[in-house]
Amino acid sequence: MKRVALLALLFASGAIAQTRHNTNAPIDFGADTIELQDRANRAVLSGNVAVRQAEMSLNAARMTVSYTGQVVGGNPQVSRLDAAGGVVVRRPDQTARSQYAVYDLNRRIITMVGAVSLTQGANTVNGGRLTINLDTGRAVIDGSSVRGGTGAGNVTTAPSGRVTGTFSVPNRN
């Protein structure tokens, strides 16, 4: 229980936090293939998917880009990115890895699930789910985990996980 309190204190104090992200910046992407599904207002990118928005990058094996159907300045308005397969989100001095991620552009929140690892400098935290608020830069990780199942979408939640990690300490010589 003391570890959870310490972790909450470190998050609240900004020990594992970043500055505000520019969610209004354009989103650049690259992939081996893209399938446009205009009637469904989405695009499916697959193979070495790389997305960049301002100083943040998101890489995955596959990604579904959902858009609203509205076009502003000749560009469709993206509302959500769903990534799967070796997901890596990089921000200045912070790298997060997981199996799956959802970037909700309207809420400006990234949620990562499945074998999550968050690294900032020499600090590492592991858990089942990570939520990054891009407005505040606050990252919260918990022990929830995702594993294969037989339910809808073949994903079930297993609530019995733990958060683990390593925090660096200053040299006191």
Short mmCIF file of N, CA and C in Angstrom, two decimals, residues 30-128:
data_model
loop_
_atom_site.label_atom_id
_atom_site.label_comp_id
_atom_site.label_asym_id
_atom_site.label_seq_id
_atom_site.Cartn_x
_atom_site.Cartn_y
_atom_site.Cartn_z
N GLY A 30 2.95 7.97 -41.68
CA GLY A 30 3.56 7.14 -42.71
C GLY A 30 3.25 5.69 -42.38
N ALA A 31 3.08 4.86 -43.39
CA ALA A 31 2.80 3.44 -43.20
C ALA A 31 3.10 2.70 -44.49
N ASP A 32 3.23 1.38 -44.39
CA ASP A 32 3.45 0.58 -45.59
C ASP A 32 2.22 0.57 -46.49
N THR A 33 1.02 0.50 -45.88
CA THR A 33 -0.22 0.55 -46.66
C THR A 33 -1.27 1.37 -45.93
N ILE A 34 -2.20 1.91 -46.70
CA ILE A 34 -3.33 2.64 -46.13
C ILE A 34 -4.58 2.24 -46.90
N GLU A 35 -5.63 1.97 -46.15
CA GLU A 35 -6.93 1.64 -46.74
C GLU A 35 -7.91 2.71 -46.30
N LEU A 36 -8.42 3.49 -47.24
CA LEU A 36 -9.39 4.54 -46.92
C LEU A 36 -10.79 3.94 -46.93
N GLN A 37 -11.52 4.16 -45.87
CA GLN A 37 -12.90 3.70 -45.75
C GLN A 37 -13.78 4.93 -45.54
N ASP A 38 -13.96 5.70 -46.63
CA ASP A 38 -14.64 6.99 -46.54
C ASP A 38 -16.07 6.90 -46.00
N ARG A 39 -16.81 5.90 -46.38
CA ARG A 39 -18.18 5.78 -45.88
C ARG A 39 -18.23 5.56 -44.37
N ALA A 40 -17.18 4.97 -43.82
CA ALA A 40 -17.09 4.75 -42.38
C ALA A 40 -16.29 5.86 -41.68
N ASN A 41 -15.84 6.86 -42.43
CA ASN A 41 -15.03 7.96 -41.90
C ASN A 41 -13.80 7.47 -41.15
N ARG A 42 -13.06 6.57 -41.80
CA ARG A 42 -11.83 6.09 -41.18
C ARG A 42 -10.83 5.65 -42.24
N ALA A 43 -9.59 5.53 -41.76
CA ALA A 43 -8.51 5.01 -42.58
C ALA A 43 -7.77 4.00 -41.74
N VAL A 44 -7.36 2.89 -42.35
CA VAL A 44 -6.61 1.85 -41.65
C VAL A 44 -5.19 1.85 -42.21
N LEU A 45 -4.23 2.13 -41.33
CA LEU A 45 -2.83 2.14 -41.70
C LEU A 45 -2.19 0.87 -41.15
N SER A 46 -1.35 0.24 -41.95
CA SER A 46 -0.70 -0.97 -41.46
C SER A 46 0.73 -1.05 -41.96
N GLY A 47 1.55 -1.73 -41.17
CA GLY A 47 2.95 -1.92 -41.52
C GLY A 47 3.81 -0.73 -41.15
N ASN A 48 4.58 -0.83 -40.10
CA ASN A 48 5.52 0.23 -39.70
C ASN A 48 4.85 1.60 -39.62
N VAL A 49 3.73 1.68 -38.93
CA VAL A 49 2.99 2.93 -38.83
C VAL A 49 3.75 3.91 -37.95
N ALA A 50 3.92 5.11 -38.46
CA ALA A 50 4.59 6.18 -37.71
C ALA A 50 3.74 7.44 -37.81
N VAL A 51 3.36 7.98 -36.66
CA VAL A 51 2.55 9.19 -36.60
C VAL A 51 3.30 10.21 -35.77
N ARG A 52 3.25 11.48 -36.20
CA ARG A 52 3.92 12.54 -35.46
C ARG A 52 2.99 13.72 -35.33
N GLN A 53 2.91 14.25 -34.10
CA GLN A 53 2.17 15.49 -33.85
C GLN A 53 3.03 16.34 -32.93
N ALA A 54 3.47 17.47 -33.43
CA ALA A 54 4.38 18.36 -32.70
C ALA A 54 5.58 17.54 -32.23
N GLU A 55 5.89 17.52 -30.93
CA GLU A 55 7.07 16.81 -30.43
C GLU A 55 6.77 15.37 -30.04
N MET A 56 5.56 14.90 -30.26
CA MET A 56 5.18 13.54 -29.87
C MET A 56 5.10 12.63 -31.10
N SER A 57 5.59 11.38 -30.93
CA SER A 57 5.46 10.39 -32.00
C SER A 57 4.77 9.16 -31.46
N LEU A 58 4.07 8.45 -32.34
CA LEU A 58 3.37 7.22 -31.99
C LEU A 58 3.67 6.22 -33.09
N ASN A 59 4.21 5.06 -32.72
CA ASN A 59 4.54 4.01 -33.68
C ASN A 59 3.78 2.74 -33.30
N ALA A 60 3.36 1.99 -34.31
CA ALA A 60 2.63 0.74 -34.08
C ALA A 60 2.65 -0.09 -35.36
N ALA A 61 2.23 -1.34 -35.24
CA ALA A 61 2.12 -2.20 -36.42
C ALA A 61 0.88 -1.85 -37.25
N ARG A 62 -0.18 -1.41 -36.55
CA ARG A 62 -1.45 -1.11 -37.23
C ARG A 62 -2.16 0.02 -36.49
N MET A 63 -2.88 0.85 -37.26
CA MET A 63 -3.60 1.95 -36.65
C MET A 63 -4.86 2.27 -37.45
N THR A 64 -5.94 2.52 -36.72
CA THR A 64 -7.18 2.99 -37.34
C THR A 64 -7.33 4.45 -37.00
N VAL A 65 -7.49 5.28 -38.02
CA VAL A 65 -7.67 6.72 -37.86
C VAL A 65 -9.13 7.03 -38.12
N SER A 66 -9.83 7.52 -37.11
CA SER A 66 -11.24 7.88 -37.26
C SER A 66 -11.34 9.38 -37.43
N TYR A 67 -12.19 9.81 -38.34
CA TYR A 67 -12.40 11.24 -38.53
C TYR A 67 -13.88 11.55 -38.56
N THR A 68 -14.18 12.83 -38.35
CA THR A 68 -15.56 13.26 -38.13
C THR A 68 -16.38 13.35 -39.40
N GLY A 69 -15.77 13.44 -40.53
CA GLY A 69 -16.49 13.68 -41.78
C GLY A 69 -16.44 15.14 -42.17
N GLN A 70 -16.08 16.01 -41.21
CA GLN A 70 -15.91 17.43 -41.51
C GLN A 70 -14.54 17.66 -42.12
N VAL A 71 -14.49 18.57 -43.08
CA VAL A 71 -13.22 18.91 -43.73
C VAL A 71 -12.95 20.39 -43.49
N VAL A 72 -11.78 20.69 -42.92
CA VAL A 72 -11.38 22.07 -42.65
C VAL A 72 -10.07 22.32 -43.37
N GLY A 73 -10.04 23.31 -44.24
CA GLY A 73 -8.82 23.63 -44.98
C GLY A 73 -8.37 22.49 -45.88
N GLY A 74 -9.32 21.69 -46.35
CA GLY A 74 -9.00 20.57 -47.23
C GLY A 74 -8.58 19.31 -46.50
N ASN A 75 -8.59 19.33 -45.16
CA ASN A 75 -8.17 18.18 -44.37
C ASN A 75 -9.31 17.62 -43.53
N PRO A 76 -9.47 16.30 -43.51
CA PRO A 76 -10.49 15.71 -42.63
C PRO A 76 -10.08 15.92 -41.17
N GLN A 77 -11.07 16.10 -40.30
CA GLN A 77 -10.82 16.34 -38.89
C GLN A 77 -10.73 15.02 -38.13
N VAL A 78 -9.52 14.67 -37.72
CA VAL A 78 -9.27 13.41 -37.02
C VAL A 78 -9.80 13.52 -35.59
N SER A 79 -10.51 12.47 -35.14
CA SER A 79 -11.05 12.48 -33.78
C SER A 79 -10.42 11.42 -32.88
N ARG A 80 -9.87 10.35 -33.49
CA ARG A 80 -9.35 9.26 -32.67
C ARG A 80 -8.36 8.42 -33.46
N LEU A 81 -7.31 7.95 -32.75
CA LEU A 81 -6.35 7.01 -33.30
C LEU A 81 -6.36 5.76 -32.43
N ASP A 82 -6.56 4.59 -33.02
CA ASP A 82 -6.51 3.32 -32.31
C ASP A 82 -5.30 2.55 -32.84
N ALA A 83 -4.33 2.26 -31.97
CA ALA A 83 -3.10 1.62 -32.38
C ALA A 83 -2.97 0.24 -31.74
N ALA A 84 -2.38 -0.70 -32.48
CA ALA A 84 -2.18 -2.06 -31.97
C ALA A 84 -0.85 -2.60 -32.47
N GLY A 85 -0.24 -3.42 -31.63
CA GLY A 85 0.99 -4.11 -32.03
C GLY A 85 2.24 -3.31 -31.77
N GLY A 86 2.92 -3.58 -30.68
CA GLY A 86 4.18 -2.91 -30.38
C GLY A 86 4.07 -1.40 -30.36
N VAL A 87 3.09 -0.88 -29.64
CA VAL A 87 2.85 0.56 -29.61
C VAL A 87 3.92 1.27 -28.78
N VAL A 88 4.46 2.35 -29.35
CA VAL A 88 5.45 3.17 -28.65
C VAL A 88 5.05 4.63 -28.82
N VAL A 89 4.88 5.33 -27.68
CA VAL A 89 4.61 6.77 -27.69
C VAL A 89 5.83 7.45 -27.09
N ARG A 90 6.40 8.38 -27.86
CA ARG A 90 7.58 9.12 -27.40
C ARG A 90 7.24 10.60 -27.30
N ARG A 91 7.59 11.15 -26.14
CA ARG A 91 7.48 12.58 -25.90
C ARG A 91 8.84 13.01 -25.35
N PRO A 92 9.14 14.30 -25.30
CA PRO A 92 10.44 14.71 -24.77
C PRO A 92 10.71 14.07 -23.40
N ASP A 93 11.80 13.36 -23.29
CA ASP A 93 12.25 12.72 -22.04
C ASP A 93 11.30 11.66 -21.51
N GLN A 94 10.40 11.12 -22.33
CA GLN A 94 9.45 10.12 -21.85
C GLN A 94 9.09 9.16 -22.98
N THR A 95 9.14 7.86 -22.68
CA THR A 95 8.76 6.84 -23.66
C THR A 95 7.81 5.86 -22.98
N ALA A 96 6.70 5.57 -23.65
CA ALA A 96 5.72 4.60 -23.14
C ALA A 96 5.54 3.50 -24.18
N ARG A 97 5.44 2.26 -23.70
CA ARG A 97 5.26 1.11 -24.58
C ARG A 97 4.08 0.29 -24.08
N SER A 98 3.34 -0.31 -25.05
CA SER A 98 2.21 -1.17 -24.69
C SER A 98 1.81 -2.00 -25.90
N GLN A 99 0.77 -2.81 -25.71
CA GLN A 99 0.24 -3.60 -26.81
C GLN A 99 -0.79 -2.82 -27.62
N TYR A 100 -1.59 -1.99 -26.92
CA TYR A 100 -2.66 -1.23 -27.56
C TYR A 100 -2.67 0.19 -27.02
N ALA A 101 -3.17 1.13 -27.83
CA ALA A 101 -3.32 2.52 -27.38
C ALA A 101 -4.47 3.18 -28.13
N VAL A 102 -5.11 4.11 -27.44
CA VAL A 102 -6.16 4.94 -28.04
C VAL A 102 -5.79 6.39 -27.75
N TYR A 103 -5.71 7.21 -28.79
CA TYR A 103 -5.48 8.64 -28.65
C TYR A 103 -6.80 9.31 -28.99
N ASP A 104 -7.49 9.82 -27.97
CA ASP A 104 -8.76 10.53 -28.14
C ASP A 104 -8.42 12.01 -28.30
N LEU A 105 -8.46 12.50 -29.54
CA LEU A 105 -8.06 13.87 -29.80
C LEU A 105 -9.02 14.88 -29.21
N ASN A 106 -10.31 14.55 -29.10
CA ASN A 106 -11.28 15.48 -28.52
C ASN A 106 -11.03 15.68 -27.03
N ARG A 107 -10.72 14.62 -26.31
CA ARG A 107 -10.45 14.69 -24.87
C ARG A 107 -8.99 14.99 -24.58
N ARG A 108 -8.12 14.85 -25.59
CA ARG A 108 -6.68 15.05 -25.48
C ARG A 108 -6.07 14.11 -24.44
N ILE A 109 -6.46 12.82 -24.56
CA ILE A 109 -5.99 11.79 -23.65
C ILE A 109 -5.53 10.58 -24.45
N ILE A 110 -4.39 10.02 -24.04
CA ILE A 110 -3.90 8.77 -24.61
C ILE A 110 -4.04 7.71 -23.52
N THR A 111 -4.69 6.59 -23.88
CA THR A 111 -4.82 5.46 -22.97
C THR A 111 -4.09 4.28 -23.59
N MET A 112 -3.17 3.70 -22.83
CA MET A 112 -2.38 2.57 -23.30
C MET A 112 -2.67 1.38 -22.40
N VAL A 113 -2.84 0.19 -22.98
CA VAL A 113 -3.12 -1.01 -22.19
C VAL A 113 -2.29 -2.19 -22.69
N GLY A 114 -2.06 -3.14 -21.77
CA GLY A 114 -1.34 -4.36 -22.13
C GLY A 114 0.15 -4.23 -21.99
N ALA A 115 0.71 -4.76 -20.91
CA ALA A 115 2.16 -4.76 -20.67
C ALA A 115 2.75 -3.37 -20.84
N VAL A 116 2.22 -2.41 -20.10
CA VAL A 116 2.64 -1.02 -20.20
C VAL A 116 3.96 -0.79 -19.48
N SER A 117 4.82 -0.02 -20.11
CA SER A 117 6.09 0.40 -19.51
C SER A 117 6.26 1.89 -19.81
N LEU A 118 6.49 2.68 -18.76
CA LEU A 118 6.69 4.11 -18.90
C LEU A 118 8.07 4.45 -18.38
N THR A 119 8.91 5.08 -19.21
CA THR A 119 10.27 5.43 -18.83
C THR A 119 10.47 6.92 -18.98
N GLN A 120 11.03 7.53 -17.94
CA GLN A 120 11.39 8.94 -17.98
C GLN A 120 12.73 9.06 -17.28
N GLY A 121 13.77 9.37 -18.05
CA GLY A 121 15.11 9.39 -17.48
C GLY A 121 15.47 8.01 -16.98
N ALA A 122 15.93 7.91 -15.72
CA ALA A 122 16.28 6.63 -15.12
C ALA A 122 15.09 5.99 -14.39
N ASN A 123 13.92 6.64 -14.41
CA ASN A 123 12.73 6.13 -13.74
C ASN A 123 11.92 5.25 -14.69
N THR A 124 11.47 4.10 -14.20
CA THR A 124 10.65 3.19 -15.00
C THR A 124 9.48 2.72 -14.15
N VAL A 125 8.28 2.74 -14.73
CA VAL A 125 7.09 2.23 -14.06
C VAL A 125 6.41 1.27 -15.02
N ASN A 126 5.99 0.10 -14.50
CA ASN A 126 5.32 -0.91 -15.30
C ASN A 126 3.94 -1.18 -14.73
N GLY A 127 2.99 -1.43 -15.61
CA GLY A 127 1.64 -1.73 -15.15
C GLY A 127 0.80 -2.23 -16.29
N GLY A 128 -0.49 -2.21 -16.09
CA GLY A 128 -1.41 -2.72 -17.09
C GLY A 128 -2.05 -1.65 -17.93
#
